[in-house]
Amino acid sequence: MFNSLSDRLTATFKNLRGKGRLTEADVDATVREIRRALLDADVAVPVVREFTGRVRERALGAEVSAALNPGQQIVKIVNEELVEILGGETRRIRLAKTGPTIIMLAGLQGAGKTTLAGKLSKHLKAQGHSPMLVACDLQRPNAVTQLQVVGQRAGVPVFAPHPGATSTELDHPAGDPVAVARAGVEEARRTLHDVVIVDTAGRTGVDAEMMEQARQIRRAIVPNEVLFVVDAMIGQDAVNTAMAFDEGVNFTGIVLSKLDGDMRGGAALSVSSITGKPVMFASTGEGLDDFELFHPDRMASRILDLGDVLTLIEQAEKNWDKDEAARMAKKFADQEDFTLDDFLAQMQQIRNMGSMKKMLMMMPGAQNIRQQLEQFDEREIDRVEAIVRSMTPHERVAPKIINGSRRARIARGSGVHVSEVNGLLERFAQAQKMMKKMAAGGGMPGMPGMPGMGGGGARKGAKAAPKKKARSGNPAKAAQELKDAEARRAAGAKALPTGAAFGQQGGDFDPSQLNLPKGFDKFLGGGK
């Protein structure tokens, strides 16, 4: 969503590189470009005026003039100001001290409240809570049915005593939404659910009837949190809608939906600053798992193309199988052979982390290769998995036996060309060689300053590398010694699968531009 804004800001900061000091004219030109970028992104004019004013004031202050690198200091100032207009700090749900925590959802029709109710319930369930959904949207046709389907997918019960409106009785909804909300909270207390999420009705626009109904529900259930769900794609109108809902129901937090859209995203930078209420969650896709806690500092880093490594690490910790990781670590430590079966298991781990595009876009500097990443085919992982599964158990353990006829059979079984099978086997062999060096040196080759990574000197207490044994003068005995040495090298080959599944045949993706350690491009299929 912030691609256009990121591109404009990154281009602006590039003009500051290499300057020993910044003049007032340099600062004014930079602030002017930032202002244009924010306005083009549909950020509200009052927010833009206040933001650029603070940036200019700080940029002309002592903190820049005394800096060793003024250009980087400007980036730091903009980053800090972005964090402020996005809410300043991460805000989590305030849980009730006694009884169930009541969360009321409010917003316009089409903002994604019903789907978000399922996402939020699944998010809370994963944290050990026992949520229950309450269907109070009795106006929109089949809204109750939709919530029941979403609740079933999330594994969360839904309290829906009335079916709501159908396509034939739009003007005569069944039941009173205020009574349903009150009964839902009582049912949650009776059944010992510790969180109640109340899905309310919306309209295509703010109207008095809608707001009055929301106020009555709020008075009836006295929620701990009232979350205003806003479509991040509606632009400047998001500010007016947010102000109307804040006045009507006094919401306590904001949820940005459809943050994965291709619009300009100014709502995300405006709503929190205008209303003074924090953005608490963000919906980033259609799936129930495409939902995350909103961190203002991480979002600011994404906008400025500084990466979001913390979120990437959290996703890995949440989805990575710890037992499998421990098994692979032990296998690597024991210097056992790494097989294609291990490779397949690790590839499944990577798949569980979600979209490769989203993960790679969290890397610092990823905006520079956004076009290549957008061309990346997520189905490549499926093709690689099909190739490996088309091999026999013996072939996966000993890939060197895969000759021409076997490769042709594997290609037919997986529905790919023989060249793709060849490419996968070549990358797998390269990974084995690389990991053999890692095991021998105790670290990753090509990364200076770290043990076993080259250029960092010998580790304290590390054993010296054994000297090569002199070869015998007897030709027959020398030939046998050479043969034994090659056998030992082959038996000691090991590899990690990380990224080997990402290789593309003939794509434009160039992983070398991600500033990864030397040799990692071969893992991603970009090395030659």
PDB file of N, CA, C and O in Angstrom, residues 208-259:
ATOM      1  N   ALA A 208     -27.763   8.963  11.002  1.00  0.00           N
ATOM      2  CA  ALA A 208     -28.195   9.112  12.389  1.00  0.00           C
ATOM      3  C   ALA A 208     -28.701   7.795  12.969  1.00  0.00           C
ATOM      4  O   ALA A 208     -28.419   7.461  14.129  1.00  0.00           O
ATOM      5  N   GLU A 209     -29.444   7.008  12.155  1.00  0.00           N
ATOM      6  CA  GLU A 209     -29.995   5.750  12.645  1.00  0.00           C
ATOM      7  C   GLU A 209     -28.882   4.781  13.023  1.00  0.00           C
ATOM      8  O   GLU A 209     -28.924   4.122  14.065  1.00  0.00           O
ATOM      9  N   MET A 210     -27.898   4.695  12.146  1.00  0.00           N
ATOM     10  CA  MET A 210     -26.779   3.788  12.397  1.00  0.00           C
ATOM     11  C   MET A 210     -26.040   4.172  13.674  1.00  0.00           C
ATOM     12  O   MET A 210     -25.721   3.320  14.518  1.00  0.00           O
ATOM     13  N   MET A 211     -25.751   5.472  13.833  1.00  0.00           N
ATOM     14  CA  MET A 211     -24.985   5.919  14.976  1.00  0.00           C
ATOM     15  C   MET A 211     -25.765   5.738  16.266  1.00  0.00           C
ATOM     16  O   MET A 211     -25.200   5.378  17.303  1.00  0.00           O
ATOM     17  N   GLU A 212     -27.060   5.954  16.219  1.00  0.00           N
ATOM     18  CA  GLU A 212     -27.889   5.781  17.417  1.00  0.00           C
ATOM     19  C   GLU A 212     -27.910   4.313  17.845  1.00  0.00           C
ATOM     20  O   GLU A 212     -27.854   4.007  19.047  1.00  0.00           O
ATOM     21  N   GLN A 213     -28.006   3.411  16.877  1.00  0.00           N
ATOM     22  CA  GLN A 213     -27.989   1.991  17.207  1.00  0.00           C
ATOM     23  C   GLN A 213     -26.657   1.601  17.842  1.00  0.00           C
ATOM     24  O   GLN A 213     -26.623   0.851  18.832  1.00  0.00           O
ATOM     25  N   ALA A 214     -25.553   2.108  17.296  1.00  0.00           N
ATOM     26  CA  ALA A 214     -24.228   1.808  17.855  1.00  0.00           C
ATOM     27  C   ALA A 214     -24.115   2.356  19.279  1.00  0.00           C
ATOM     28  O   ALA A 214     -23.553   1.705  20.167  1.00  0.00           O
ATOM     29  N   ARG A 215     -24.653   3.563  19.510  1.00  0.00           N
ATOM     30  CA  ARG A 215     -24.604   4.143  20.858  1.00  0.00           C
ATOM     31  C   ARG A 215     -25.406   3.296  21.853  1.00  0.00           C
ATOM     32  O   ARG A 215     -24.993   3.092  22.997  1.00  0.00           O
ATOM     33  N   GLN A 216     -26.577   2.807  21.421  1.00  0.00           N
ATOM     34  CA  GLN A 216     -27.403   1.985  22.311  1.00  0.00           C
ATOM     35  C   GLN A 216     -26.703   0.676  22.671  1.00  0.00           C
ATOM     36  O   GLN A 216     -26.758   0.227  23.823  1.00  0.00           O
ATOM     37  N   ILE A 217     -26.048   0.073  21.682  1.00  0.00           N
ATOM     38  CA  ILE A 217     -25.311  -1.164  21.964  1.00  0.00           C
ATOM     39  C   ILE A 217     -24.175  -0.884  22.935  1.00  0.00           C
ATOM     40  O   ILE A 217     -23.915  -1.659  23.873  1.00  0.00           O
ATOM     41  N   ARG A 218     -23.497   0.244  22.730  1.00  0.00           N
ATOM     42  CA  ARG A 218     -22.382   0.589  23.622  1.00  0.00           C
ATOM     43  C   ARG A 218     -22.865   0.784  25.053  1.00  0.00           C
ATOM     44  O   ARG A 218     -22.224   0.317  26.010  1.00  0.00           O
ATOM     45  N   ARG A 219     -23.998   1.462  25.224  1.00  0.00           N
ATOM     46  CA  ARG A 219     -24.531   1.686  26.568  1.00  0.00           C
ATOM     47  C   ARG A 219     -25.002   0.375  27.207  1.00  0.00           C
ATOM     48  O   ARG A 219     -24.898   0.193  28.422  1.00  0.00           O
ATOM     49  N   ALA A 220     -25.506  -0.540  26.368  1.00  0.00           N
ATOM     50  CA  ALA A 220     -26.066  -1.780  26.902  1.00  0.00           C
ATOM     51  C   ALA A 220     -24.992  -2.743  27.398  1.00  0.00           C
ATOM     52  O   ALA A 220     -25.180  -3.420  28.419  1.00  0.00           O
ATOM     53  N   ILE A 221     -23.862  -2.817  26.699  1.00  0.00           N
ATOM     54  CA  ILE A 221     -22.854  -3.837  27.054  1.00  0.00           C
ATOM     55  C   ILE A 221     -21.636  -3.244  27.751  1.00  0.00           C
ATOM     56  O   ILE A 221     -20.817  -3.993  28.301  1.00  0.00           O
ATOM     57  N   VAL A 222     -21.465  -1.927  27.732  1.00  0.00           N
ATOM     58  CA  VAL A 222     -20.313  -1.243  28.350  1.00  0.00           C
ATOM     59  C   VAL A 222     -19.014  -1.954  27.968  1.00  0.00           C
ATOM     60  O   VAL A 222     -18.371  -2.608  28.795  1.00  0.00           O
ATOM     61  N   PRO A 223     -18.574  -1.852  26.717  1.00  0.00           N
ATOM     62  CA  PRO A 223     -17.384  -2.587  26.252  1.00  0.00           C
ATOM     63  C   PRO A 223     -16.086  -2.042  26.844  1.00  0.00           C
ATOM     64  O   PRO A 223     -15.981  -0.859  27.179  1.00  0.00           O
ATOM     65  N   ASN A 224     -15.116  -2.932  26.983  1.00  0.00           N
ATOM     66  CA  ASN A 224     -13.774  -2.520  27.404  1.00  0.00           C
ATOM     67  C   ASN A 224     -13.027  -1.847  26.266  1.00  0.00           C
ATOM     68  O   ASN A 224     -12.168  -0.977  26.507  1.00  0.00           O
ATOM     69  N   GLU A 225     -13.305  -2.268  25.035  1.00  0.00           N
ATOM     70  CA  GLU A 225     -12.687  -1.679  23.851  1.00  0.00           C
ATOM     71  C   GLU A 225     -13.743  -1.498  22.776  1.00  0.00           C
ATOM     72  O   GLU A 225     -14.573  -2.386  22.551  1.00  0.00           O
ATOM     73  N   VAL A 226     -13.727  -0.343  22.127  1.00  0.00           N
ATOM     74  CA  VAL A 226     -14.550  -0.102  20.937  1.00  0.00           C
ATOM     75  C   VAL A 226     -13.578   0.146  19.788  1.00  0.00           C
ATOM     76  O   VAL A 226     -12.870   1.152  19.772  1.00  0.00           O
ATOM     77  N   LEU A 227     -13.519  -0.791  18.859  1.00  0.00           N
ATOM     78  CA  LEU A 227     -12.564  -0.711  17.758  1.00  0.00           C
ATOM     79  C   LEU A 227     -13.263  -0.196  16.503  1.00  0.00           C
ATOM     80  O   LEU A 227     -14.251  -0.786  16.052  1.00  0.00           O
ATOM     81  N   PHE A 228     -12.736   0.870  15.958  1.00  0.00           N
ATOM     82  CA  PHE A 228     -13.255   1.436  14.717  1.00  0.00           C
ATOM     83  C   PHE A 228     -12.499   0.812  13.545  1.00  0.00           C
ATOM     84  O   PHE A 228     -11.288   0.972  13.422  1.00  0.00           O
ATOM     85  N   VAL A 229     -13.222   0.064  12.718  1.00  0.00           N
ATOM     86  CA  VAL A 229     -12.619  -0.618  11.571  1.00  0.00           C
ATOM     87  C   VAL A 229     -12.739   0.289  10.354  1.00  0.00           C
ATOM     88  O   VAL A 229     -13.843   0.646   9.943  1.00  0.00           O
ATOM     89  N   VAL A 230     -11.605   0.675   9.784  1.00  0.00           N
ATOM     90  CA  VAL A 230     -11.605   1.598   8.660  1.00  0.00           C
ATOM     91  C   VAL A 230     -10.887   0.959   7.479  1.00  0.00           C
ATOM     92  O   VAL A 230      -9.837   0.329   7.628  1.00  0.00           O
ATOM     93  N   ASP A 231     -11.476   1.110   6.323  1.00  0.00           N
ATOM     94  CA  ASP A 231     -10.875   0.632   5.072  1.00  0.00           C
ATOM     95  C   ASP A 231      -9.722   1.558   4.720  1.00  0.00           C
ATOM     96  O   ASP A 231      -9.917   2.754   4.475  1.00  0.00           O
ATOM     97  N   ALA A 232      -8.498   1.035   4.712  1.00  0.00           N
ATOM     98  CA  ALA A 232      -7.319   1.865   4.459  1.00  0.00           C
ATOM     99  C   ALA A 232      -7.265   2.379   3.026  1.00  0.00           C
ATOM    100  O   ALA A 232      -6.407   3.199   2.700  1.00  0.00           O
ATOM    101  N   MET A 233      -8.192   1.940   2.169  1.00  0.00           N
ATOM    102  CA  MET A 233      -8.152   2.332   0.761  1.00  0.00           C
ATOM    103  C   MET A 233      -9.085   3.489   0.431  1.00  0.00           C
ATOM    104  O   MET A 233      -9.128   3.924  -0.721  1.00  0.00           O
ATOM    105  N   ILE A 234      -9.832   4.023   1.415  1.00  0.00           N
ATOM    106  CA  ILE A 234     -10.841   5.031   1.061  1.00  0.00           C
ATOM    107  C   ILE A 234     -10.285   6.447   1.056  1.00  0.00           C
ATOM    108  O   ILE A 234     -11.010   7.394   0.758  1.00  0.00           O
ATOM    109  N   GLY A 235      -9.018   6.623   1.396  1.00  0.00           N
ATOM    110  CA  GLY A 235      -8.378   7.928   1.218  1.00  0.00           C
ATOM    111  C   GLY A 235      -8.845   8.972   2.208  1.00  0.00           C
ATOM    112  O   GLY A 235      -9.076   8.708   3.389  1.00  0.00           O
ATOM    113  N   GLN A 236      -8.999  10.219   1.712  1.00  0.00           N
ATOM    114  CA  GLN A 236      -9.293  11.362   2.577  1.00  0.00           C
ATOM    115  C   GLN A 236     -10.591  11.192   3.352  1.00  0.00           C
ATOM    116  O   GLN A 236     -10.742  11.722   4.458  1.00  0.00           O
ATOM    117  N   ASP A 237     -11.558  10.462   2.800  1.00  0.00           N
ATOM    118  CA  ASP A 237     -12.848  10.305   3.465  1.00  0.00           C
ATOM    119  C   ASP A 237     -12.720   9.538   4.772  1.00  0.00           C
ATOM    120  O   ASP A 237     -13.607   9.599   5.621  1.00  0.00           O
ATOM    121  N   ALA A 238     -11.620   8.791   4.938  1.00  0.00           N
ATOM    122  CA  ALA A 238     -11.420   8.035   6.168  1.00  0.00           C
ATOM    123  C   ALA A 238     -11.370   8.956   7.380  1.00  0.00           C
ATOM    124  O   ALA A 238     -11.853   8.597   8.463  1.00  0.00           O
ATOM    125  N   VAL A 239     -10.814  10.141   7.205  1.00  0.00           N
ATOM    126  CA  VAL A 239     -10.691  11.079   8.321  1.00  0.00           C
ATOM    127  C   VAL A 239     -12.068  11.559   8.772  1.00  0.00           C
ATOM    128  O   VAL A 239     -12.381  11.565   9.968  1.00  0.00           O
ATOM    129  N   ASN A 240     -12.931  11.960   7.821  1.00  0.00           N
ATOM    130  CA  ASN A 240     -14.279  12.421   8.167  1.00  0.00           C
ATOM    131  C   ASN A 240     -15.096  11.317   8.832  1.00  0.00           C
ATOM    132  O   ASN A 240     -15.820  11.552   9.813  1.00  0.00           O
ATOM    133  N   THR A 241     -14.980  10.089   8.307  1.00  0.00           N
ATOM    134  CA  THR A 241     -15.707   8.962   8.890  1.00  0.00           C
ATOM    135  C   THR A 241     -15.225   8.683  10.300  1.00  0.00           C
ATOM    136  O   THR A 241     -16.028   8.441  11.210  1.00  0.00           O
ATOM    137  N   ALA A 242     -13.903   8.727  10.493  1.00  0.00           N
ATOM    138  CA  ALA A 242     -13.347   8.458  11.821  1.00  0.00           C
ATOM    139  C   ALA A 242     -13.812   9.497  12.833  1.00  0.00           C
ATOM    140  O   ALA A 242     -14.166   9.159  13.976  1.00  0.00           O
ATOM    141  N   MET A 243     -13.838  10.744  12.429  1.00  0.00           N
ATOM    142  CA  MET A 243     -14.271  11.798  13.346  1.00  0.00           C
ATOM    143  C   MET A 243     -15.740  11.625  13.709  1.00  0.00           C
ATOM    144  O   MET A 243     -16.143  11.846  14.862  1.00  0.00           O
ATOM    145  N   ALA A 244     -16.582  11.209  12.741  1.00  0.00           N
ATOM    146  CA  ALA A 244     -18.001  11.003  13.014  1.00  0.00           C
ATOM    147  C   ALA A 244     -18.201   9.855  14.002  1.00  0.00           C
ATOM    148  O   ALA A 244     -19.014   9.953  14.935  1.00  0.00           O
ATOM    149  N   PHE A 245     -17.465   8.755  13.819  1.00  0.00           N
ATOM    150  CA  PHE A 245     -17.604   7.618  14.726  1.00  0.00           C
ATOM    151  C   PHE A 245     -17.026   7.933  16.098  1.00  0.00           C
ATOM    152  O   PHE A 245     -17.539   7.461  17.120  1.00  0.00           O
ATOM    153  N   ASP A 246     -15.969   8.705  16.138  1.00  0.00           N
ATOM    154  CA  ASP A 246     -15.395   9.067  17.429  1.00  0.00           C
ATOM    155  C   ASP A 246     -16.381   9.908  18.237  1.00  0.00           C
ATOM    156  O   ASP A 246     -16.542   9.734  19.452  1.00  0.00           O
ATOM    157  N   GLU A 247     -17.065  10.804  17.539  1.00  0.00           N
ATOM    158  CA  GLU A 247     -18.071  11.621  18.210  1.00  0.00           C
ATOM    159  C   GLU A 247     -19.284  10.796  18.611  1.00  0.00           C
ATOM    160  O   GLU A 247     -19.890  11.015  19.667  1.00  0.00           O
ATOM    161  N   GLY A 248     -19.640   9.799  17.771  1.00  0.00           N
ATOM    162  CA  GLY A 248     -20.844   9.011  18.034  1.00  0.00           C
ATOM    163  C   GLY A 248     -20.666   7.945  19.089  1.00  0.00           C
ATOM    164  O   GLY A 248     -21.518   7.784  19.975  1.00  0.00           O
ATOM    165  N   VAL A 249     -19.566   7.165  19.019  1.00  0.00           N
ATOM    166  CA  VAL A 249     -19.398   6.033  19.949  1.00  0.00           C
ATOM    167  C   VAL A 249     -18.129   6.133  20.783  1.00  0.00           C
ATOM    168  O   VAL A 249     -17.874   5.269  21.623  1.00  0.00           O
ATOM    169  N   ASN A 250     -17.320   7.164  20.529  1.00  0.00           N
ATOM    170  CA  ASN A 250     -16.093   7.356  21.309  1.00  0.00           C
ATOM    171  C   ASN A 250     -15.232   6.086  21.309  1.00  0.00           C
ATOM    172  O   ASN A 250     -14.983   5.472  22.352  1.00  0.00           O
ATOM    173  N   PHE A 251     -14.791   5.693  20.122  1.00  0.00           N
ATOM    174  CA  PHE A 251     -14.009   4.459  20.024  1.00  0.00           C
ATOM    175  C   PHE A 251     -12.656   4.619  20.718  1.00  0.00           C
ATOM    176  O   PHE A 251     -12.141   5.724  20.895  1.00  0.00           O
ATOM    177  N   THR A 252     -12.085   3.479  21.117  1.00  0.00           N
ATOM    178  CA  THR A 252     -10.828   3.490  21.873  1.00  0.00           C
ATOM    179  C   THR A 252      -9.623   3.104  21.028  1.00  0.00           C
ATOM    180  O   THR A 252      -8.486   3.320  21.457  1.00  0.00           O
ATOM    181  N   GLY A 253      -9.851   2.506  19.866  1.00  0.00           N
ATOM    182  CA  GLY A 253      -8.741   2.091  19.016  1.00  0.00           C
ATOM    183  C   GLY A 253      -9.176   1.937  17.572  1.00  0.00           C
ATOM    184  O   GLY A 253     -10.372   1.906  17.271  1.00  0.00           O
ATOM    185  N   ILE A 254      -8.206   1.853  16.694  1.00  0.00           N
ATOM    186  CA  ILE A 254      -8.457   1.796  15.248  1.00  0.00           C
ATOM    187  C   ILE A 254      -7.884   0.497  14.695  1.00  0.00           C
ATOM    188  O   ILE A 254      -6.808   0.047  15.118  1.00  0.00           O
ATOM    189  N   VAL A 255      -8.613  -0.098  13.765  1.00  0.00           N
ATOM    190  CA  VAL A 255      -8.127  -1.264  13.026  1.00  0.00           C
ATOM    191  C   VAL A 255      -8.123  -0.903  11.547  1.00  0.00           C
ATOM    192  O   VAL A 255      -9.150  -0.497  10.996  1.00  0.00           O
ATOM    193  N   LEU A 256      -6.977  -1.036  10.903  1.00  0.00           N
ATOM    194  CA  LEU A 256      -6.854  -0.765   9.474  1.00  0.00           C
ATOM    195  C   LEU A 256      -7.068  -2.057   8.703  1.00  0.00           C
ATOM    196  O   LEU A 256      -6.320  -3.028   8.872  1.00  0.00           O
ATOM    197  N   SER A 257      -8.093  -2.083   7.876  1.00  0.00           N
ATOM    198  CA  SER A 257      -8.333  -3.258   7.039  1.00  0.00           C
ATOM    199  C   SER A 257      -7.859  -2.984   5.611  1.00  0.00           C
ATOM    200  O   SER A 257      -7.675  -1.830   5.217  1.00  0.00           O
ATOM    201  N   LYS A 258      -7.642  -4.070   4.863  1.00  0.00           N
ATOM    202  CA  LYS A 258      -7.234  -4.004   3.456  1.00  0.00           C
ATOM    203  C   LYS A 258      -5.923  -3.238   3.281  1.00  0.00           C
ATOM    204  O   LYS A 258      -5.746  -2.483   2.328  1.00  0.00           O
ATOM    205  N   LEU A 259      -5.012  -3.458   4.218  1.00  0.00           N
ATOM    206  CA  LEU A 259      -3.722  -2.771   4.143  1.00  0.00           C
ATOM    207  C   LEU A 259      -2.837  -3.352   3.047  1.00  0.00           C
ATOM    208  O   LEU A 259      -1.777  -2.813   2.759  1.00  0.00           O
TER     209      LEU A 259
END
